[in-house]
mmCIF file of C-alpha atoms in Angstrom:
data_model
loop_
_atom_site.group_PDB
_atom_site.id
_atom_site.type_symbol
_atom_site.label_atom_id
_atom_site.label_comp_id
_atom_site.label_asym_id
_atom_site.label_seq_id
_atom_site.Cartn_x
_atom_site.Cartn_y
_atom_site.Cartn_z
ATOM 1 C CA UNK E 23 0.000 0.000 0.000
ATOM 2 C CA UNK E 24 3.031 2.331 0.148
ATOM 3 C CA UNK E 25 4.824 3.619 -2.978
ATOM 4 C CA UNK E 26 8.539 2.824 -2.741
ATOM 5 C CA UNK E 27 11.080 4.736 -4.843
ATOM 6 C CA UNK E 28 14.832 4.461 -4.568
ATOM 7 C CA UNK E 29 17.681 6.584 -5.890
ATOM 8 C CA UNK E 30 21.023 5.039 -6.848
ATOM 9 C CA UNK E 31 24.183 6.549 -8.325
ATOM 10 C CA UNK E 32 24.910 5.893 -11.967
ATOM 11 C CA UNK E 33 26.717 2.589 -12.383
ATOM 12 C CA UNK E 34 25.831 1.355 -8.883
ATOM 13 C CA UNK E 35 25.156 -2.367 -8.706
ATOM 14 C CA UNK E 36 21.974 -2.547 -6.632
ATOM 15 C CA UNK E 37 22.089 -5.337 -4.009
ATOM 16 C CA UNK E 38 19.281 -7.884 -4.236
ATOM 17 C CA UNK E 39 18.463 -7.199 -0.565
ATOM 18 C CA UNK E 40 16.628 -4.060 -1.706
ATOM 19 C CA UNK E 41 13.968 -6.349 -3.175
ATOM 20 C CA UNK E 42 12.900 -7.293 0.382
ATOM 21 C CA UNK E 43 11.708 -3.775 1.208
ATOM 22 C CA UNK E 44 8.083 -4.495 0.286
ATOM 23 C CA UNK E 45 8.016 -7.564 2.520
ATOM 24 C CA UNK E 46 9.613 -5.607 5.371
ATOM 25 C CA UNK E 47 6.980 -2.904 4.947
ATOM 26 C CA UNK E 48 4.220 -5.516 5.078
ATOM 27 C CA UNK E 49 5.687 -6.978 8.283
ATOM 28 C CA UNK E 50 5.742 -3.623 10.073
ATOM 29 C CA UNK E 51 2.221 -2.733 8.975
ATOM 30 C CA UNK E 52 1.047 -6.111 10.263
ATOM 31 C CA UNK E 53 2.907 -6.032 13.583
ATOM 32 C CA UNK E 54 2.859 -2.306 14.463
ATOM 33 C CA UNK E 55 0.324 -0.354 12.443
ATOM 34 C CA UNK E 56 -0.141 1.716 9.289
ATOM 35 C CA UNK E 57 2.912 3.279 7.707
ATOM 36 C CA UNK E 58 2.987 6.874 8.998
ATOM 37 C CA UNK E 59 3.808 8.684 5.751
ATOM 38 C CA UNK E 60 2.865 8.689 2.063
ATOM 39 C CA UNK E 61 5.906 7.016 0.524
ATOM 40 C CA UNK E 62 9.278 5.469 1.308
ATOM 41 C CA UNK E 63 12.602 4.689 -0.285
ATOM 42 C CA UNK E 64 16.352 4.906 0.083
ATOM 43 C CA UNK E 65 18.979 7.107 -1.521
ATOM 44 C CA UNK E 66 22.477 5.681 -1.922
ATOM 45 C CA UNK E 67 25.112 8.406 -1.756
ATOM 46 C CA UNK E 68 28.754 7.837 -2.621
ATOM 47 C CA UNK E 69 31.124 9.034 0.085
ATOM 48 C CA UNK E 70 28.467 8.627 2.799
ATOM 49 C CA UNK E 71 29.794 6.288 5.480
ATOM 50 C CA UNK E 72 26.689 5.271 7.381
ATOM 51 C CA UNK E 73 22.891 4.976 7.134
ATOM 52 C CA UNK E 74 20.433 7.610 8.342
ATOM 53 C CA UNK E 75 16.664 7.295 8.721
ATOM 54 C CA UNK E 76 15.557 10.522 7.044
ATOM 55 C CA UNK E 77 11.787 10.742 6.982
ATOM 56 C CA UNK E 78 10.457 8.900 3.891
ATOM 57 C CA UNK E 79 13.917 8.682 2.263
ATOM 58 C CA UNK E 80 16.661 6.955 4.244
ATOM 59 C CA UNK E 81 20.208 7.726 3.124
ATOM 60 C CA UNK E 82 22.720 4.888 2.775
ATOM 61 C CA UNK E 83 26.400 4.606 2.101
ATOM 62 C CA UNK E 84 27.041 2.326 -0.906
ATOM 63 C CA UNK E 85 28.391 -0.533 1.228
ATOM 64 C CA UNK E 86 25.557 -0.552 3.754
ATOM 65 C CA UNK E 87 22.649 -1.692 1.613
ATOM 66 C CA UNK E 88 21.913 -5.056 3.169
ATOM 67 C CA UNK E 89 18.926 -6.524 4.980
ATOM 68 C CA UNK E 90 19.755 -5.733 8.611
ATOM 69 C CA UNK E 91 20.356 -2.062 7.858
ATOM 70 C CA UNK E 92 17.408 -1.796 5.466
ATOM 71 C CA UNK E 93 14.971 -3.149 8.048
ATOM 72 C CA UNK E 94 16.529 -1.039 10.815
ATOM 73 C CA UNK E 95 16.140 2.257 8.945
ATOM 74 C CA UNK E 96 12.646 1.389 7.776
ATOM 75 C CA UNK E 97 11.596 0.659 11.376
ATOM 76 C CA UNK E 98 12.685 4.173 12.309
ATOM 77 C CA UNK E 99 9.869 5.588 10.205
ATOM 78 C CA UNK E 100 7.556 4.313 12.981
ATOM 79 C CA UNK E 101 9.903 4.576 15.960
ATOM 80 C CA UNK E 102 11.958 7.724 15.621
ATOM 81 C CA UNK E 103 10.213 9.700 12.900
ATOM 82 C CA UNK E 104 6.543 9.217 13.825
ATOM 83 C CA UNK E 105 7.038 8.576 17.547
ATOM 84 C CA UNK E 106 10.009 10.643 18.704
ATOM 85 C CA UNK E 107 11.828 10.798 22.061
ATOM 86 C CA UNK E 108 11.351 14.091 23.888
ATOM 87 C CA UNK E 109 14.793 13.763 25.447
ATOM 88 C CA UNK E 110 18.093 12.340 24.161
ATOM 89 C CA UNK E 111 18.326 10.259 27.329
ATOM 90 C CA UNK E 112 15.484 8.135 25.953
ATOM 91 C CA UNK E 113 17.183 7.434 22.632
ATOM 92 C CA UNK E 114 16.765 3.693 23.232
ATOM 93 C CA UNK E 115 13.125 4.262 22.209
ATOM 94 C CA UNK E 116 14.536 4.834 18.718
ATOM 95 C CA UNK E 117 17.527 2.557 18.486
ATOM 96 C CA UNK E 118 16.397 -0.318 20.672
ATOM 97 C CA UNK E 119 13.134 -0.566 18.763
ATOM 98 C CA UNK E 120 14.826 -0.422 15.353
ATOM 99 C CA UNK E 121 17.376 -3.021 16.445
ATOM 100 C CA UNK E 122 14.621 -5.299 17.693
ATOM 101 C CA UNK E 123 13.043 -4.940 14.261
ATOM 102 C CA UNK E 124 16.149 -6.647 12.860
ATOM 103 C CA UNK E 125 15.428 -9.619 15.111
ATOM 104 C CA UNK E 126 11.761 -9.662 14.104
ATOM 105 C CA UNK E 127 12.859 -9.827 10.485
ATOM 106 C CA UNK E 128 15.309 -12.629 11.312
ATOM 107 C CA UNK E 129 12.535 -14.449 13.167
ATOM 108 C CA UNK E 130 10.288 -14.237 10.128
ATOM 109 C CA UNK E 131 13.024 -15.677 7.926
ATOM 110 C CA UNK E 132 14.730 -18.188 10.225
ATOM 111 C CA UNK E 133 12.301 -18.898 13.059
ATOM 112 C CA UNK E 134 11.866 -18.087 16.734
ATOM 113 C CA UNK E 135 14.457 -20.593 17.981
ATOM 114 C CA UNK E 136 17.142 -18.849 15.933
ATOM 115 C CA UNK E 137 16.320 -15.495 17.515
ATOM 116 C CA UNK E 138 16.209 -16.916 21.039
ATOM 117 C CA UNK E 139 19.639 -18.422 20.505
ATOM 118 C CA UNK E 140 20.966 -15.143 19.136
ATOM 119 C CA UNK E 141 19.745 -13.123 22.108
ATOM 120 C CA UNK E 142 21.153 -15.494 24.685
ATOM 121 C CA UNK E 143 24.502 -15.666 22.926
ATOM 122 C CA UNK E 144 24.750 -11.883 22.655
ATOM 123 C CA UNK E 145 23.745 -11.419 26.294
ATOM 124 C CA UNK E 146 26.517 -13.745 27.451
ATOM 125 C CA UNK E 147 29.029 -12.035 25.157
ATOM 126 C CA UNK E 148 28.399 -8.435 26.258
ATOM 127 C CA UNK E 149 27.435 -8.809 29.926
ATOM 128 C CA UNK E 150 29.988 -6.819 31.878
ATOM 129 C CA UNK E 151 31.252 -4.958 28.809
ATOM 130 C CA UNK E 152 31.328 -1.328 29.877
ATOM 131 C CA UNK E 153 30.858 -0.085 26.331
ATOM 132 C CA UNK E 154 27.258 -1.343 26.479
ATOM 133 C CA UNK E 155 25.710 1.025 29.016
ATOM 134 C CA UNK E 156 22.248 0.467 30.518
ATOM 135 C CA UNK E 157 19.960 1.589 27.684
ATOM 136 C CA UNK E 158 17.761 3.796 29.832
ATOM 137 C CA UNK E 159 20.691 5.882 31.056
ATOM 138 C CA UNK E 160 23.231 6.401 28.259
ATOM 139 C CA UNK E 161 26.208 8.610 29.121
ATOM 140 C CA UNK E 162 26.049 12.132 27.717
ATOM 141 C CA UNK E 163 29.292 11.683 25.795
ATOM 142 C CA UNK E 164 28.253 8.326 24.289
ATOM 143 C CA UNK E 165 24.538 8.565 23.567
ATOM 144 C CA UNK E 166 24.742 6.153 20.651
ATOM 145 C CA UNK E 167 26.758 3.434 22.369
ATOM 146 C CA UNK E 168 25.985 -0.240 21.860
ATOM 147 C CA UNK E 169 23.761 -0.330 24.917
ATOM 148 C CA UNK E 170 20.963 1.747 23.411
ATOM 149 C CA UNK E 171 20.949 -0.530 20.367
ATOM 150 C CA UNK E 172 21.458 -4.116 21.440
ATOM 151 C CA UNK E 173 20.546 -3.800 25.122
ATOM 152 C CA UNK E 174 17.567 -1.697 24.081
ATOM 153 C CA UNK E 175 16.427 -4.570 21.880
ATOM 154 C CA UNK E 176 16.943 -6.934 24.803
ATOM 155 C CA UNK E 177 14.542 -4.838 26.906
ATOM 156 C CA UNK E 178 11.835 -5.449 24.331
ATOM 157 C CA UNK E 179 12.589 -9.152 24.060
ATOM 158 C CA UNK E 180 12.527 -9.548 27.841
ATOM 159 C CA UNK E 181 9.161 -7.766 27.902
ATOM 160 C CA UNK E 182 7.856 -10.055 25.169
ATOM 161 C CA UNK E 183 8.914 -13.145 27.115
ATOM 162 C CA UNK E 184 7.390 -11.750 30.317
ATOM 163 C CA UNK E 185 3.934 -10.786 29.012
ATOM 164 C CA UNK E 186 3.566 -13.063 25.963
ATOM 165 C CA UNK E 187 3.315 -12.368 22.261
ATOM 166 C CA UNK E 188 -0.300 -11.173 22.168
ATOM 167 C CA UNK E 189 0.163 -8.536 24.868
ATOM 168 C CA UNK E 190 3.596 -7.571 23.548
ATOM 169 C CA UNK E 191 2.464 -6.774 20.022
ATOM 170 C CA UNK E 192 -0.688 -5.092 21.326
ATOM 171 C CA UNK E 193 1.633 -2.936 23.434
ATOM 172 C CA UNK E 194 3.644 -1.896 20.368
ATOM 173 C CA UNK E 195 0.478 -1.166 18.413
ATOM 174 C CA UNK E 196 -1.129 0.841 21.227
ATOM 175 C CA UNK E 197 2.047 2.795 21.946
ATOM 176 C CA UNK E 198 2.410 3.699 18.270
ATOM 177 C CA UNK E 199 -1.246 4.595 17.756
ATOM 178 C CA UNK E 200 -1.455 6.673 20.927
ATOM 179 C CA UNK E 201 1.764 8.608 20.449
ATOM 180 C CA UNK E 202 2.047 8.884 16.679
ATOM 181 C CA UNK E 203 3.110 12.385 15.601
ATOM 182 C CA UNK E 204 4.190 13.280 19.124
ATOM 183 C CA UNK E 205 7.113 13.027 21.517
ATOM 184 C CA UNK E 206 7.507 10.438 24.252
ATOM 185 C CA UNK E 207 9.526 9.485 27.305
ATOM 186 C CA UNK E 208 10.354 5.997 28.513
ATOM 187 C CA UNK E 209 7.549 6.286 31.072
ATOM 188 C CA UNK E 210 5.024 6.581 28.218
ATOM 189 C CA UNK E 211 6.079 3.216 26.849
ATOM 190 C CA UNK E 212 6.216 1.438 30.196
ATOM 191 C CA UNK E 213 2.765 2.778 31.075
ATOM 192 C CA UNK E 214 1.290 1.305 27.901
ATOM 193 C CA UNK E 215 2.978 -2.037 28.572
ATOM 194 C CA UNK E 216 1.498 -2.199 32.072
ATOM 195 C CA UNK E 217 -1.925 -1.095 30.862
ATOM 196 C CA UNK E 218 -2.109 -3.660 28.062
ATOM 197 C CA UNK E 219 -0.638 -6.562 30.029
ATOM 198 C CA UNK E 220 -2.411 -5.812 33.308
ATOM 199 C CA UNK E 221 0.900 -6.439 35.074
ATOM 200 C CA UNK E 222 3.182 -4.410 37.294
ATOM 201 C CA UNK E 223 6.413 -4.279 35.295
ATOM 202 C CA UNK E 224 8.469 -1.773 37.265
ATOM 203 C CA UNK E 225 11.004 -4.341 38.470
ATOM 204 C CA UNK E 226 11.488 -5.749 34.969
ATOM 205 C CA UNK E 227 12.028 -2.340 33.379
ATOM 206 C CA UNK E 228 14.319 -1.180 36.175
ATOM 207 C CA UNK E 229 16.516 -4.261 35.831
ATOM 208 C CA UNK E 230 16.735 -4.175 32.042
ATOM 209 C CA UNK E 231 16.893 -0.420 31.504
ATOM 210 C CA UNK E 232 18.978 0.911 34.363
ATOM 211 C CA UNK E 233 21.164 -1.776 35.950
ATOM 212 C CA UNK E 234 24.745 -2.364 34.829
ATOM 213 C CA UNK E 235 24.449 -6.157 34.908
ATOM 214 C CA UNK E 236 22.198 -7.712 32.261
ATOM 215 C CA UNK E 237 19.556 -9.978 33.837
ATOM 216 C CA UNK E 238 18.680 -13.457 32.684
ATOM 217 C CA UNK E 239 15.838 -13.518 30.205
ATOM 218 C CA UNK E 240 12.433 -14.455 31.688
ATOM 219 C CA UNK E 241 11.949 -18.194 31.500
ATOM 220 C CA UNK E 242 15.686 -18.943 31.321
#
């Protein structure tokens, strides 16, 4: 339902991963809600060394056009561009959500067991690594450290395991619908999660968002 147009430099060999964009779009519409804008696409720019989720037209360096980055930047159209943190200290609401989208895409392609194994392996590998700060309290001089990305995604996976798939995806949908075209704080998301699940989740969010040590996943 969303027109997709891409811009590539002359002579650029377009990676086949770009062909998955429609399927990624369908997944997000199914799991989260309607696409928030009128169109989407990417622009590949020579000399650009990273990827950036510009509204409706993400910009990519030539060597970054592969599935994980494509799905990450597309997810930011919902979480980042449509629902935007009111404070940089809550940047995990952007990056953790977009990183979790990578795992949702992997789950769709390779299955739930693959994703569970990935999360547990990553948790064991980074626990105690000081470069991965608690996602809810990133240091001012390292806002975009690995913690807001991968540990932010872990927060969402821990929540999913705690409250179950139905309540988890209803939480994402409600949070997006309620706060679309506005700014949010972490408390806005946690409030929706508690409302939808009917559970008190303060201890879970405190442990996963603010403590140095990474907890065990629920059910481990």
